[in-house]
């Protein structure tokens, strides 16, 4: 399952990642919103089961809650709990993925209600990036991941590009990977339905 590694952690000590993950999760468990690096662009995040925290992110982004946000998880083992009968095609796609891929899956459950689209779907990605993986692992819930920009404005592809308005609105900013200048790309997005139905969205 996703053998690729998107972040070189040679300059990040495991103890630093673990400390940051502990601090971030302390904030998340209190209903807070964090700004953090992912396997793609920097993201705004909160506990995906906390409705009030999810609504805060919509407010921070000035975004309608009719526009869904995706979630991250650290391992495939948790996915079955949050989706009823995951299509077999989804597992097959994740098994062969060589870059970050978000799958929109049906029959979502146990999420904050405003995260679930009208058709009952939620987009989910299994992250192999060191920092976001450690946060998800410690949180033990899916982590909301939405681009760190005001709705309608360009996606901030590095930390330096994130606006002061976004930085000042969150409760915690991950103090790692902030100096990176490489421009990562958003993940691919595929809608997966029953009976092998697949729709490539991005």
PDB file of C-alpha atoms in Angstrom:
ATOM      1  CA  UNK A   1       0.000   0.000   0.000  1.00  0.00           C
ATOM      2  CA  UNK A   2       1.584   3.265  -1.193  1.00  0.00           C
ATOM      3  CA  UNK A   3       5.281   2.519  -0.983  1.00  0.00           C
ATOM      4  CA  UNK A   4       6.245   5.946  -2.284  1.00  0.00           C
ATOM      5  CA  UNK A   5       7.796   8.466   0.098  1.00  0.00           C
ATOM      6  CA  UNK A   6       7.118  12.093  -0.767  1.00  0.00           C
ATOM      7  CA  UNK A   7       9.204  13.809   1.882  1.00  0.00           C
ATOM      8  CA  UNK A   8      12.880  13.372   2.627  1.00  0.00           C
ATOM      9  CA  UNK A   9      12.983  13.304   6.410  1.00  0.00           C
ATOM     10  CA  UNK A  10      16.782  13.230   6.663  1.00  0.00           C
ATOM     11  CA  UNK A  11      16.709  16.721   8.152  1.00  0.00           C
ATOM     12  CA  UNK A  12      13.772  16.012  10.416  1.00  0.00           C
ATOM     13  CA  UNK A  13      14.491  13.983  13.528  1.00  0.00           C
ATOM     14  CA  UNK A  14      11.835  11.443  14.460  1.00  0.00           C
ATOM     15  CA  UNK A  15      11.665  13.023  17.909  1.00  0.00           C
ATOM     16  CA  UNK A  16      10.831  16.390  16.311  1.00  0.00           C
ATOM     17  CA  UNK A  17       8.028  14.866  14.255  1.00  0.00           C
ATOM     18  CA  UNK A  18       6.653  13.051  17.291  1.00  0.00           C
ATOM     19  CA  UNK A  19       6.781  16.204  19.412  1.00  0.00           C
ATOM     20  CA  UNK A  20       4.976  18.220  16.744  1.00  0.00           C
ATOM     21  CA  UNK A  21       2.382  15.488  16.274  1.00  0.00           C
ATOM     22  CA  UNK A  22       1.718  15.467  20.023  1.00  0.00           C
ATOM     23  CA  UNK A  23       1.312  19.261  20.114  1.00  0.00           C
ATOM     24  CA  UNK A  24      -0.938  19.273  17.049  1.00  0.00           C
ATOM     25  CA  UNK A  25      -3.171  16.513  18.365  1.00  0.00           C
ATOM     26  CA  UNK A  26      -3.536  18.251  21.734  1.00  0.00           C
ATOM     27  CA  UNK A  27      -4.987  21.201  19.799  1.00  0.00           C
ATOM     28  CA  UNK A  28      -7.142  19.028  17.553  1.00  0.00           C
ATOM     29  CA  UNK A  29      -8.703  17.172  20.484  1.00  0.00           C
ATOM     30  CA  UNK A  30      -9.803  20.514  21.937  1.00  0.00           C
ATOM     31  CA  UNK A  31     -11.642  21.387  18.739  1.00  0.00           C
ATOM     32  CA  UNK A  32      -8.782  23.415  17.286  1.00  0.00           C
ATOM     33  CA  UNK A  33      -7.721  24.034  13.691  1.00  0.00           C
ATOM     34  CA  UNK A  34      -4.142  23.503  12.545  1.00  0.00           C
ATOM     35  CA  UNK A  35      -2.020  24.552   9.576  1.00  0.00           C
ATOM     36  CA  UNK A  36       0.190  21.672   8.477  1.00  0.00           C
ATOM     37  CA  UNK A  37       2.164  20.157   5.570  1.00  0.00           C
ATOM     38  CA  UNK A  38       0.689  17.176   3.758  1.00  0.00           C
ATOM     39  CA  UNK A  39       1.768  14.814   1.000  1.00  0.00           C
ATOM     40  CA  UNK A  40       0.700  17.556  -1.434  1.00  0.00           C
ATOM     41  CA  UNK A  41       0.186  21.233  -0.495  1.00  0.00           C
ATOM     42  CA  UNK A  42      -0.065  22.792   2.969  1.00  0.00           C
ATOM     43  CA  UNK A  43      -3.492  22.276   4.487  1.00  0.00           C
ATOM     44  CA  UNK A  44      -5.963  23.442   7.078  1.00  0.00           C
ATOM     45  CA  UNK A  45      -6.974  20.584   9.320  1.00  0.00           C
ATOM     46  CA  UNK A  46      -9.201  19.517  12.173  1.00  0.00           C
ATOM     47  CA  UNK A  47     -10.676  16.340  13.597  1.00  0.00           C
ATOM     48  CA  UNK A  48     -12.988  15.099  10.842  1.00  0.00           C
ATOM     49  CA  UNK A  49     -15.517  13.894  13.418  1.00  0.00           C
ATOM     50  CA  UNK A  50     -15.842  17.294  15.141  1.00  0.00           C
ATOM     51  CA  UNK A  51     -18.673  19.267  13.526  1.00  0.00           C
ATOM     52  CA  UNK A  52     -17.865  22.585  15.190  1.00  0.00           C
ATOM     53  CA  UNK A  53     -14.217  22.383  14.171  1.00  0.00           C
ATOM     54  CA  UNK A  54     -15.199  21.544  10.592  1.00  0.00           C
ATOM     55  CA  UNK A  55     -17.502  24.559  10.490  1.00  0.00           C
ATOM     56  CA  UNK A  56     -14.618  26.739  11.712  1.00  0.00           C
ATOM     57  CA  UNK A  57     -12.571  25.717   8.696  1.00  0.00           C
ATOM     58  CA  UNK A  58     -15.422  26.650   6.362  1.00  0.00           C
ATOM     59  CA  UNK A  59     -15.552  30.033   8.094  1.00  0.00           C
ATOM     60  CA  UNK A  60     -11.775  30.540   7.874  1.00  0.00           C
ATOM     61  CA  UNK A  61     -11.841  29.818   4.141  1.00  0.00           C
ATOM     62  CA  UNK A  62     -15.038  31.886   3.584  1.00  0.00           C
ATOM     63  CA  UNK A  63     -16.357  28.789   1.896  1.00  0.00           C
ATOM     64  CA  UNK A  64     -19.851  27.348   1.576  1.00  0.00           C
ATOM     65  CA  UNK A  65     -20.323  24.088   3.449  1.00  0.00           C
ATOM     66  CA  UNK A  66     -21.927  22.690   0.296  1.00  0.00           C
ATOM     67  CA  UNK A  67     -18.374  22.325  -1.079  1.00  0.00           C
ATOM     68  CA  UNK A  68     -16.898  19.162   0.353  1.00  0.00           C
ATOM     69  CA  UNK A  69     -13.456  18.854   1.938  1.00  0.00           C
ATOM     70  CA  UNK A  70     -11.360  15.707   1.863  1.00  0.00           C
ATOM     71  CA  UNK A  71      -9.810  13.837   4.779  1.00  0.00           C
ATOM     72  CA  UNK A  72      -6.485  12.131   5.425  1.00  0.00           C
ATOM     73  CA  UNK A  73      -5.846   8.896   7.226  1.00  0.00           C
ATOM     74  CA  UNK A  74      -2.598   7.157   8.091  1.00  0.00           C
ATOM     75  CA  UNK A  75      -3.531   3.581   7.207  1.00  0.00           C
ATOM     76  CA  UNK A  76      -6.112   1.581   5.268  1.00  0.00           C
ATOM     77  CA  UNK A  77      -7.205  -0.190   8.434  1.00  0.00           C
ATOM     78  CA  UNK A  78      -9.347   2.739   9.574  1.00  0.00           C
ATOM     79  CA  UNK A  79     -11.187   3.245   6.315  1.00  0.00           C
ATOM     80  CA  UNK A  80     -13.740   0.455   6.751  1.00  0.00           C
ATOM     81  CA  UNK A  81     -15.018   2.102   9.938  1.00  0.00           C
ATOM     82  CA  UNK A  82     -15.780   5.358   8.133  1.00  0.00           C
ATOM     83  CA  UNK A  83     -17.292   3.868   4.978  1.00  0.00           C
ATOM     84  CA  UNK A  84     -19.867   1.120   4.680  1.00  0.00           C
ATOM     85  CA  UNK A  85     -18.723  -1.467   2.114  1.00  0.00           C
ATOM     86  CA  UNK A  86     -15.740   0.166   0.442  1.00  0.00           C
ATOM     87  CA  UNK A  87     -15.753  -0.799  -3.265  1.00  0.00           C
ATOM     88  CA  UNK A  88     -13.063  -3.342  -4.109  1.00  0.00           C
ATOM     89  CA  UNK A  89     -11.882  -1.060  -6.899  1.00  0.00           C
ATOM     90  CA  UNK A  90     -10.775   1.475  -4.293  1.00  0.00           C
ATOM     91  CA  UNK A  91      -8.341  -0.964  -2.698  1.00  0.00           C
ATOM     92  CA  UNK A  92      -6.991  -1.903  -6.120  1.00  0.00           C
ATOM     93  CA  UNK A  93      -6.315   1.743  -6.975  1.00  0.00           C
ATOM     94  CA  UNK A  94      -4.541   2.393  -3.673  1.00  0.00           C
ATOM     95  CA  UNK A  95      -2.444  -0.755  -4.125  1.00  0.00           C
ATOM     96  CA  UNK A  96      -0.974   0.487  -7.404  1.00  0.00           C
ATOM     97  CA  UNK A  97      -0.802   4.237  -6.636  1.00  0.00           C
ATOM     98  CA  UNK A  98       2.603   5.813  -7.221  1.00  0.00           C
ATOM     99  CA  UNK A  99       1.605   9.353  -6.247  1.00  0.00           C
ATOM    100  CA  UNK A 100      -0.955  10.900  -3.875  1.00  0.00           C
ATOM    101  CA  UNK A 101      -4.479   9.932  -4.854  1.00  0.00           C
ATOM    102  CA  UNK A 102      -7.768  10.979  -3.271  1.00  0.00           C
ATOM    103  CA  UNK A 103     -10.693   8.615  -3.706  1.00  0.00           C
ATOM    104  CA  UNK A 104     -14.272   9.815  -3.350  1.00  0.00           C
ATOM    105  CA  UNK A 105     -16.089   6.920  -1.736  1.00  0.00           C
ATOM    106  CA  UNK A 106     -19.798   6.255  -1.136  1.00  0.00           C
ATOM    107  CA  UNK A 107     -21.668   5.506   2.079  1.00  0.00           C
ATOM    108  CA  UNK A 108     -19.562   7.651   4.400  1.00  0.00           C
ATOM    109  CA  UNK A 109     -20.383   7.396   8.112  1.00  0.00           C
ATOM    110  CA  UNK A 110     -19.152   8.649  11.490  1.00  0.00           C
ATOM    111  CA  UNK A 111     -17.876  11.921  10.006  1.00  0.00           C
ATOM    112  CA  UNK A 112     -18.961  15.425  10.966  1.00  0.00           C
ATOM    113  CA  UNK A 113     -22.232  15.862   9.008  1.00  0.00           C
ATOM    114  CA  UNK A 114     -21.059  18.905   7.048  1.00  0.00           C
ATOM    115  CA  UNK A 115     -18.150  16.917   5.596  1.00  0.00           C
ATOM    116  CA  UNK A 116     -20.455  14.448   3.877  1.00  0.00           C
ATOM    117  CA  UNK A 117     -21.706  15.427   0.418  1.00  0.00           C
ATOM    118  CA  UNK A 118     -25.392  15.208  -0.445  1.00  0.00           C
ATOM    119  CA  UNK A 119     -24.772  11.916  -2.237  1.00  0.00           C
ATOM    120  CA  UNK A 120     -23.215  10.419   0.914  1.00  0.00           C
ATOM    121  CA  UNK A 121     -19.619  10.561  -0.306  1.00  0.00           C
ATOM    122  CA  UNK A 122     -16.374  11.781   1.268  1.00  0.00           C
ATOM    123  CA  UNK A 123     -12.963  12.091  -0.372  1.00  0.00           C
ATOM    124  CA  UNK A 124     -10.206  10.253   1.490  1.00  0.00           C
ATOM    125  CA  UNK A 125      -6.461   9.938   0.991  1.00  0.00           C
ATOM    126  CA  UNK A 126      -3.954   7.676   2.753  1.00  0.00           C
ATOM    127  CA  UNK A 127      -0.938   9.854   3.511  1.00  0.00           C
ATOM    128  CA  UNK A 128       2.618   8.545   3.565  1.00  0.00           C
ATOM    129  CA  UNK A 129       4.135  11.968   4.286  1.00  0.00           C
ATOM    130  CA  UNK A 130       5.975  11.939   7.610  1.00  0.00           C
ATOM    131  CA  UNK A 131       4.309  14.824   9.473  1.00  0.00           C
ATOM    132  CA  UNK A 132       0.684  14.351   8.430  1.00  0.00           C
ATOM    133  CA  UNK A 133       1.039  10.591   8.889  1.00  0.00           C
ATOM    134  CA  UNK A 134       2.273  11.044  12.474  1.00  0.00           C
ATOM    135  CA  UNK A 135      -0.582  13.446  13.270  1.00  0.00           C
ATOM    136  CA  UNK A 136      -3.213  11.075  11.864  1.00  0.00           C
ATOM    137  CA  UNK A 137      -1.682   8.125  13.682  1.00  0.00           C
ATOM    138  CA  UNK A 138      -1.761   9.891  17.031  1.00  0.00           C
ATOM    139  CA  UNK A 139      -5.201  11.476  16.523  1.00  0.00           C
ATOM    140  CA  UNK A 140      -6.826   8.129  15.678  1.00  0.00           C
ATOM    141  CA  UNK A 141      -9.482   9.929  13.638  1.00  0.00           C
ATOM    142  CA  UNK A 142      -9.381  11.093  10.029  1.00  0.00           C
ATOM    143  CA  UNK A 143      -7.917  14.572   9.615  1.00  0.00           C
ATOM    144  CA  UNK A 144      -9.599  17.201   7.455  1.00  0.00           C
ATOM    145  CA  UNK A 145      -7.261  18.383   4.696  1.00  0.00           C
ATOM    146  CA  UNK A 146      -8.197  21.402   2.615  1.00  0.00           C
ATOM    147  CA  UNK A 147      -5.907  23.863   0.884  1.00  0.00           C
ATOM    148  CA  UNK A 148      -4.723  26.731   3.074  1.00  0.00           C
ATOM    149  CA  UNK A 149      -6.276  29.577   1.119  1.00  0.00           C
ATOM    150  CA  UNK A 150      -9.384  31.723   1.094  1.00  0.00           C
ATOM    151  CA  UNK A 151     -11.997  30.167  -1.186  1.00  0.00           C
ATOM    152  CA  UNK A 152     -11.589  31.422  -4.741  1.00  0.00           C
ATOM    153  CA  UNK A 153      -7.980  32.477  -4.285  1.00  0.00           C
ATOM    154  CA  UNK A 154      -5.017  30.523  -5.728  1.00  0.00           C
ATOM    155  CA  UNK A 155      -3.881  27.478  -3.784  1.00  0.00           C
ATOM    156  CA  UNK A 156      -0.862  28.243  -1.569  1.00  0.00           C
ATOM    157  CA  UNK A 157       1.591  25.611  -2.743  1.00  0.00           C
ATOM    158  CA  UNK A 158       4.262  26.482  -0.148  1.00  0.00           C
ATOM    159  CA  UNK A 159       4.138  27.766   3.418  1.00  0.00           C
ATOM    160  CA  UNK A 160       5.542  31.131   2.334  1.00  0.00           C
ATOM    161  CA  UNK A 161       2.561  31.626   0.021  1.00  0.00           C
ATOM    162  CA  UNK A 162      -0.035  31.235   2.798  1.00  0.00           C
ATOM    163  CA  UNK A 163      -1.751  34.510   3.652  1.00  0.00           C
ATOM    164  CA  UNK A 164      -1.459  36.193   7.036  1.00  0.00           C
ATOM    165  CA  UNK A 165      -5.241  35.962   7.354  1.00  0.00           C
ATOM    166  CA  UNK A 166      -5.063  32.166   7.247  1.00  0.00           C
ATOM    167  CA  UNK A 167      -2.055  31.964   9.583  1.00  0.00           C
ATOM    168  CA  UNK A 168      -3.693  34.192  12.184  1.00  0.00           C
ATOM    169  CA  UNK A 169      -6.972  32.273  12.099  1.00  0.00           C
ATOM    170  CA  UNK A 170      -5.596  28.870  13.156  1.00  0.00           C
ATOM    171  CA  UNK A 171      -4.747  27.562  16.613  1.00  0.00           C
ATOM    172  CA  UNK A 172      -1.469  25.823  15.752  1.00  0.00           C
ATOM    173  CA  UNK A 173       1.059  25.973  12.904  1.00  0.00           C
ATOM    174  CA  UNK A 174       3.337  22.988  12.363  1.00  0.00           C
ATOM    175  CA  UNK A 175       6.937  24.311  12.673  1.00  0.00           C
ATOM    176  CA  UNK A 176       8.382  21.883  10.113  1.00  0.00           C
ATOM    177  CA  UNK A 177       8.867  22.052   6.306  1.00  0.00           C
ATOM    178  CA  UNK A 178       8.224  25.799   6.298  1.00  0.00           C
ATOM    179  CA  UNK A 179      11.356  26.648   4.287  1.00  0.00           C
ATOM    180  CA  UNK A 180      10.601  24.386   1.329  1.00  0.00           C
ATOM    181  CA  UNK A 181      10.436  26.125  -2.036  1.00  0.00           C
ATOM    182  CA  UNK A 182       9.521  23.166  -4.255  1.00  0.00           C
ATOM    183  CA  UNK A 183       6.020  23.523  -5.630  1.00  0.00           C
ATOM    184  CA  UNK A 184       4.031  20.334  -4.964  1.00  0.00           C
ATOM    185  CA  UNK A 185       0.946  19.424  -6.920  1.00  0.00           C
ATOM    186  CA  UNK A 186      -2.522  18.639  -5.523  1.00  0.00           C
ATOM    187  CA  UNK A 187      -3.451  14.979  -5.533  1.00  0.00           C
ATOM    188  CA  UNK A 188      -5.290  13.183  -8.263  1.00  0.00           C
ATOM    189  CA  UNK A 189      -8.987  12.720  -7.528  1.00  0.00           C
ATOM    190  CA  UNK A 190     -11.022   9.683  -8.557  1.00  0.00           C
ATOM    191  CA  UNK A 191     -14.653   8.957  -7.777  1.00  0.00           C
ATOM    192  CA  UNK A 192     -15.179   5.251  -7.078  1.00  0.00           C
ATOM    193  CA  UNK A 193     -18.599   3.629  -7.107  1.00  0.00           C
ATOM    194  CA  UNK A 194     -19.982   0.135  -6.932  1.00  0.00           C
ATOM    195  CA  UNK A 195     -19.579  -2.376  -9.742  1.00  0.00           C
ATOM    196  CA  UNK A 196     -16.170  -1.047 -10.736  1.00  0.00           C
ATOM    197  CA  UNK A 197     -17.464   2.433 -11.604  1.00  0.00           C
ATOM    198  CA  UNK A 198     -14.536   4.881 -11.809  1.00  0.00           C
ATOM    199  CA  UNK A 199     -14.585   8.569 -12.766  1.00  0.00           C
ATOM    200  CA  UNK A 200     -11.327  10.518 -12.980  1.00  0.00           C
ATOM    201  CA  UNK A 201     -12.014  14.061 -11.739  1.00  0.00           C
ATOM    202  CA  UNK A 202      -8.440  15.384 -11.676  1.00  0.00           C
TER     203      UNK A 202
END
